[in-house]
């Protein structure tokens, strides 16, 4: 019995410590230390080394330590028939909403443009936008999307959202399904992508979508790099149709040096840090699921294999 932590970002020990502190009775190992592979029943993963999950013959559950699970499906050697769980956590949702709010205001008030102007000592006031002039459109109304929509609406933005299936959120106008996508896009000034990455949403942020947004619309992608067609975005920015884009996620992370996004004046980048799982907050739900697994109870936050999230 036990849990193994599989990740390559140097945070395995931090997660192991947090799990052990919370549940000293549960054996927890990081992949770097010697551990009894046949006894491991749960793997807590974040961008684990491909193929590593198949080394555990008695594994019973794959738990993502983030909200997304797309990286698990990219590992074709992973035992994908096992239950897969993801994190649903109020701190993760709040952090995402705060990042989106900060990014929206930076756009409205030209914060990034003034930083660029500062570098060449340019004194040039620009027109700014007011909250009441801007409609924010959230693409994806899952846990993070719905919460972010509510927070934006609470501070006074006009907010609308689009999702695959119908959702009702107080003070947020909702659209659903392919038939209502154009209507949603046509009245969206700032498009925020918070969709899960699945075969259906791969490349969804493309030319067709950008063309339907009003001129000068702004894009915020805080979901996954795989949602975005990079070339289509560059074209929409260079033609002047989109006024800018704030990107937190990329096809390859870190983004390779020669990529045009690095130097593009209308692209504002952050290093996949919009919302990062807080170990203290997330560990109780991992241990709760481990105990559910041991007692044969249904797991919480288990994803649907057919939907991919
Ligand atoms: C972050 O990207 C997450 O999926 O939690």
Coordinates of C-alpha atoms and ligand atoms in Angstrom, one line a residue:
X1 CA 0.0 0.0 0.0
X2 CA 1.1 3.5 -0.6
X3 CA 1.3 6.6 -2.8
X4 CA 4.1 7.5 -5.2
X5 CA 4.6 11.2 -6.3
X6 CA 5.7 11.4 -9.9
X7 CA 6.7 14.8 -11.3
X8 CA 9.8 16.4 -12.8
X9 CA 9.5 20.0 -11.6
X10 CA 11.5 19.6 -8.4
X11 CA 8.4 19.7 -6.2
X12 CA 8.1 15.9 -5.5
X13 CA 9.6 16.3 -2.0
X14 CA 7.3 19.2 -1.1
X15 CA 4.3 17.1 -2.0
X16 CA 5.6 14.0 -0.2
X17 CA 6.2 16.1 3.0
X18 CA 2.8 17.6 2.8
X19 CA 1.1 14.2 2.4
X20 CA 3.1 12.7 5.2
X21 CA 2.4 15.5 7.6
X22 CA -1.3 15.2 6.9
X23 CA -1.5 11.4 7.0
X24 CA 1.6 10.0 8.8
X25 CA 0.0 6.5 8.6
X26 CA 0.1 6.4 4.8
X27 CA 3.3 5.3 3.1
X28 CA 4.3 8.0 0.6
X29 CA 7.3 7.9 -1.7
X30 CA 8.8 10.1 -4.4
X31 CA 10.0 8.3 -7.5
X32 CA 13.6 9.4 -6.8
X33 CA 13.9 7.2 -3.7
X34 CA 13.9 3.4 -3.5
X35 CA 10.3 2.3 -3.0
X36 CA 8.3 -1.0 -3.2
X37 CA 6.7 -0.6 -6.7
X38 CA 4.4 -3.6 -6.3
X39 CA 2.8 -2.0 -3.2
X40 CA 1.9 1.4 -4.8
X41 CA -1.8 1.8 -5.3
X42 CA -2.1 5.5 -6.1
X43 CA 0.2 7.8 -8.2
X44 CA 0.0 11.5 -7.6
X45 CA 1.2 13.0 -10.9
X46 CA 2.0 16.2 -12.6
X47 CA 3.7 16.0 -16.0
X48 CA 5.3 12.7 -14.9
X49 CA 8.0 11.0 -17.0
X50 CA 6.2 9.2 -19.9
X51 CA 6.0 5.5 -19.3
X52 CA 6.7 5.8 -15.5
X53 CA 3.1 4.8 -14.6
X54 CA 3.5 1.4 -16.2
X55 CA 6.1 0.4 -13.6
X56 CA 3.5 0.0 -10.9
X57 CA 1.7 -3.4 -11.4
X58 CA -0.8 -2.9 -8.7
X59 CA -1.7 0.7 -9.3
X60 CA -5.4 1.4 -8.7
X61 CA -5.8 5.2 -9.4
X62 CA -4.0 8.0 -11.1
X63 CA -4.5 11.3 -9.3
X64 CA -3.5 14.6 -11.1
X65 CA -2.2 17.2 -8.6
X66 CA -3.7 19.9 -10.8
X67 CA -7.0 20.8 -12.3
X68 CA -6.0 19.4 -15.7
X69 CA -5.5 15.8 -16.8
X70 CA -4.6 16.2 -20.4
X71 CA -0.9 15.4 -19.8
X72 CA -2.0 11.9 -18.5
X73 CA -3.7 11.1 -21.8
X74 CA -0.5 12.1 -23.7
X75 CA 1.3 9.2 -22.0
X76 CA 0.2 6.4 -24.3
X77 CA 1.9 3.8 -22.0
X78 CA -0.1 4.9 -19.0
X79 CA -2.7 2.5 -17.6
X80 CA -5.6 4.7 -18.8
X81 CA -8.2 2.1 -17.9
X82 CA -7.7 3.1 -14.2
X83 CA -9.8 5.8 -12.5
X84 CA -8.3 9.2 -13.0
X85 CA -9.0 12.1 -10.6
X86 CA -8.3 15.8 -10.7
X87 CA -8.1 18.6 -8.3
X88 CA -11.1 20.7 -7.5
X89 CA -10.0 23.3 -4.9
X90 CA -11.4 26.7 -3.9
X91 CA -7.9 28.2 -3.6
X92 CA -7.0 27.1 -7.2
X93 CA -10.2 28.7 -8.4
X94 CA -9.6 31.9 -6.5
X95 CA -6.0 32.2 -7.7
X96 CA -7.2 31.7 -11.3
X97 CA -9.9 34.4 -10.9
X98 CA -7.3 36.8 -9.4
X99 CA -4.9 36.2 -12.3
X100 CA -7.6 36.8 -14.9
X101 CA -8.8 40.0 -13.1
X102 CA -5.2 41.3 -13.0
X103 CA -4.7 40.6 -16.7
X104 CA -8.0 42.2 -17.7
X105 CA -7.2 45.4 -15.8
X106 CA -3.6 45.4 -17.2
X107 CA -5.2 45.4 -20.7
X108 CA -7.9 48.0 -19.9
X109 CA -5.3 50.4 -18.4
X110 CA -2.4 49.8 -20.9
X111 CA -0.1 48.6 -18.1
X112 CA 2.1 46.4 -20.4
X113 CA 2.2 49.1 -23.1
X114 CA 3.5 51.7 -20.6
X115 CA 6.2 49.2 -19.5
X116 CA 7.4 48.9 -23.1
X117 CA 7.2 52.7 -23.6
X118 CA 9.3 53.1 -20.4
X119 CA 12.1 51.1 -22.0
X120 CA 12.4 53.6 -24.8
X121 CA 11.7 56.6 -22.7
X122 CA 8.4 57.3 -24.6
X123 CA 5.9 59.7 -22.8
X124 CA 2.7 58.9 -24.6
X125 CA -0.7 58.8 -22.8
X126 CA -3.2 56.3 -24.4
X127 CA -6.9 56.0 -24.3
X128 CA -8.0 53.6 -21.6
X129 CA -11.0 51.4 -21.3
X130 CA -13.5 51.4 -18.5
X131 CA -15.1 48.3 -16.9
X132 CA -18.6 49.3 -18.1
X133 CA -17.4 49.4 -21.7
X134 CA -16.1 45.9 -21.8
X135 CA -17.8 42.5 -22.0
X136 CA -15.7 39.6 -20.8
X137 CA -16.5 36.2 -22.5
X138 CA -15.3 33.1 -20.7
X139 CA -14.9 30.0 -22.9
X140 CA -15.5 27.0 -20.6
X141 CA -17.7 27.2 -17.6
X142 CA -16.2 24.3 -15.5
X143 CA -15.0 24.8 -11.9
X144 CA -12.4 27.5 -12.8
X145 CA -14.4 29.2 -15.6
X146 CA -17.7 29.5 -13.6
X147 CA -15.9 30.8 -10.6
X148 CA -13.8 33.3 -12.6
X149 CA -17.0 34.5 -14.4
X150 CA -18.7 35.1 -11.0
X151 CA -15.8 37.0 -9.6
X152 CA -15.6 39.3 -12.7
X153 CA -19.3 39.9 -12.5
X154 CA -19.1 40.7 -8.8
X155 CA -16.6 43.4 -9.3
X156 CA -18.8 45.0 -12.0
X157 CA -17.9 43.6 -15.4
X158 CA -20.5 42.5 -17.9
X159 CA -19.7 38.8 -18.2
X160 CA -20.9 36.1 -20.5
X161 CA -19.8 32.5 -20.8
X162 CA -19.9 29.6 -23.3
X163 CA -19.8 25.9 -22.5
X164 CA -20.5 22.7 -24.3
X165 CA -23.6 21.9 -22.2
X166 CA -26.0 24.4 -20.7
X167 CA -25.0 26.1 -17.5
X168 CA -26.7 28.7 -15.3
X169 CA -24.6 31.2 -13.3
X170 CA -26.1 34.2 -11.5
X171 CA -25.4 37.5 -13.2
X172 CA -23.6 35.8 -16.1
X173 CA -25.2 35.4 -19.6
X174 CA -24.6 31.9 -20.7
X175 CA -24.4 30.4 -24.2
X176 CA -24.0 26.7 -25.1
X177 CA -23.2 24.4 -27.9
X178 CA -21.8 25.1 -31.4
X179 CA -24.9 26.9 -32.5
X180 CA -24.5 29.7 -30.0
X181 CA -20.8 30.1 -30.3
X182 CA -20.9 32.9 -32.9
X183 CA -23.4 34.9 -31.0
X184 CA -21.2 34.6 -27.9
X185 CA -18.0 35.6 -29.8
X186 CA -19.7 38.6 -31.6
X187 CA -20.3 40.4 -28.3
X188 CA -17.0 39.4 -26.5
X189 CA -14.4 42.1 -26.0
X190 CA -12.0 40.0 -23.9
X191 CA -12.0 36.3 -24.5
X192 CA -10.7 34.2 -21.7
X193 CA -10.0 30.5 -22.5
X194 CA -10.6 28.2 -19.5
X195 CA -11.6 25.0 -21.4
X196 CA -10.2 21.6 -20.6
X197 CA -7.9 20.4 -23.4
X198 CA -9.5 17.4 -25.2
X199 CA -9.4 16.2 -28.8
X200 CA -12.6 18.4 -29.2
X201 CA -11.0 21.6 -28.0
X202 CA -7.5 21.1 -29.4
X203 CA -6.7 24.2 -31.6
X204 CA -10.1 25.8 -30.9
X205 CA -8.5 29.3 -30.5
X206 CA -7.9 29.7 -34.3
X207 CA -8.6 32.0 -37.2
X208 CA -12.3 31.1 -37.4
X209 CA -12.8 32.1 -33.8
X210 CA -10.7 35.3 -34.0
X211 CA -12.6 36.5 -37.0
X212 CA -15.8 36.4 -35.1
X213 CA -14.6 38.5 -32.3
X214 CA -15.1 42.3 -32.6
X215 CA -12.1 44.3 -33.9
X216 CA -9.7 45.1 -31.1
X217 CA -10.8 42.2 -29.0
X218 CA -8.2 40.8 -26.5
X219 CA -7.4 37.2 -25.9
X220 CA -6.4 35.6 -22.5
X221 CA -5.3 32.0 -22.6
X222 CA -4.9 30.4 -19.1
X223 CA -6.0 26.9 -20.1
X224 CA -3.5 25.0 -22.3
X225 CA -1.1 25.9 -25.1
X226 CA -2.8 23.1 -27.2
X227 CA -6.0 25.2 -27.4
X228 CA -4.2 27.9 -29.5
X229 CA -3.2 28.0 -33.1
X230 CA 0.0 30.2 -32.7
X231 CA 0.2 31.2 -36.3
X232 CA -3.5 32.2 -36.5
X233 CA -3.0 34.4 -33.4
X234 CA 0.1 36.1 -34.8
X235 CA -1.8 36.8 -38.0
X236 CA -4.8 38.3 -36.1
X237 CA -2.5 40.5 -34.0
X238 CA -0.4 41.6 -37.0
X239 CA -3.4 42.5 -39.1
X240 CA -4.7 44.6 -36.2
X241 CA -7.9 42.6 -35.7
X242 CA -6.9 41.6 -32.2
X243 CA -5.4 44.2 -29.9
X244 CA -3.3 41.8 -27.9
X245 CA -3.1 38.5 -26.1
X246 CA -2.0 37.5 -22.6
X247 CA -0.7 33.9 -22.7
X248 CA 0.1 31.8 -19.6
X249 CA 0.4 28.4 -21.4
X250 CA 2.2 27.2 -24.5
X251 CA 2.5 24.2 -26.7
X252 CA 6.0 23.6 -25.4
X253 CA 6.9 24.8 -21.9
X254 CA 9.2 26.6 -21.3
X255 CA 8.5 28.3 -24.7
X256 CA 11.6 27.7 -26.9
X257 CA 13.8 30.7 -27.5
X258 CA 13.2 31.4 -31.2
X259 CA 9.4 31.5 -30.8
X260 CA 8.0 34.8 -32.2
X261 CA 5.8 35.3 -29.0
X262 CA 8.9 36.2 -27.0
X263 CA 9.5 39.4 -28.9
X264 CA 6.0 40.3 -30.0
X265 CA 4.9 43.6 -28.5
X266 CA 1.2 42.6 -28.4
X267 CA 1.9 39.3 -26.7
X268 CA 2.1 39.4 -22.9
X269 CA 3.5 36.1 -21.5
X270 CA 3.6 34.5 -18.1
X271 CA 5.3 31.2 -17.3
X272 CA 2.2 28.9 -16.6
X273 CA 1.7 30.3 -13.2
X274 CA -1.9 31.7 -13.3
X275 CA -3.0 29.2 -10.7
X276 CA -0.8 26.6 -9.1
X277 CA -2.1 23.8 -6.7
X278 CA -1.4 24.7 -3.1
X279 CA -0.1 21.6 -1.4
X280 CA -1.7 22.3 2.0
X281 CA -5.1 22.9 0.5
X282 CA -5.0 19.9 -2.0
X283 CA -3.5 17.2 0.1
X284 CA -6.6 16.4 2.2
X285 CA -8.6 15.5 -0.9
X286 CA -5.8 13.3 -2.2
X287 CA -5.7 11.4 1.1
X288 CA -9.5 11.3 1.3
X289 CA -9.5 9.6 -2.1
X290 CA -6.7 7.2 -1.1
X291 CA -8.8 6.1 1.9
X292 CA -11.9 5.8 -0.4
X293 CA -9.8 3.6 -2.7
X294 CA -8.8 1.4 0.2
X295 CA -12.4 1.0 1.4
X296 CA -13.9 0.5 -2.0
X297 CA -15.9 3.8 -2.0
X298 CA -16.5 5.9 -5.1
X299 CA -13.7 8.4 -5.7
X300 CA -14.3 12.2 -5.6
X301 CA -13.4 14.4 -8.6
X302 CA -13.1 11.4 -10.9
X303 CA -13.0 12.5 -14.6
X304 CA -15.1 11.0 -17.3
X305 CA -13.0 9.1 -19.8
X306 CA -15.4 9.8 -22.7
X307 CA -15.3 13.6 -22.1
X308 CA -11.6 13.6 -21.2
X309 CA -12.1 15.9 -18.2
Ligands
LIG1 C1 -2.7 23.9 -14.0 O1 -2.4 24.1 -15.1 C2 -3.6 22.8 -13.6 O2 -4.1 22.1 -14.4 O3 -3.9 22.8 -12.4

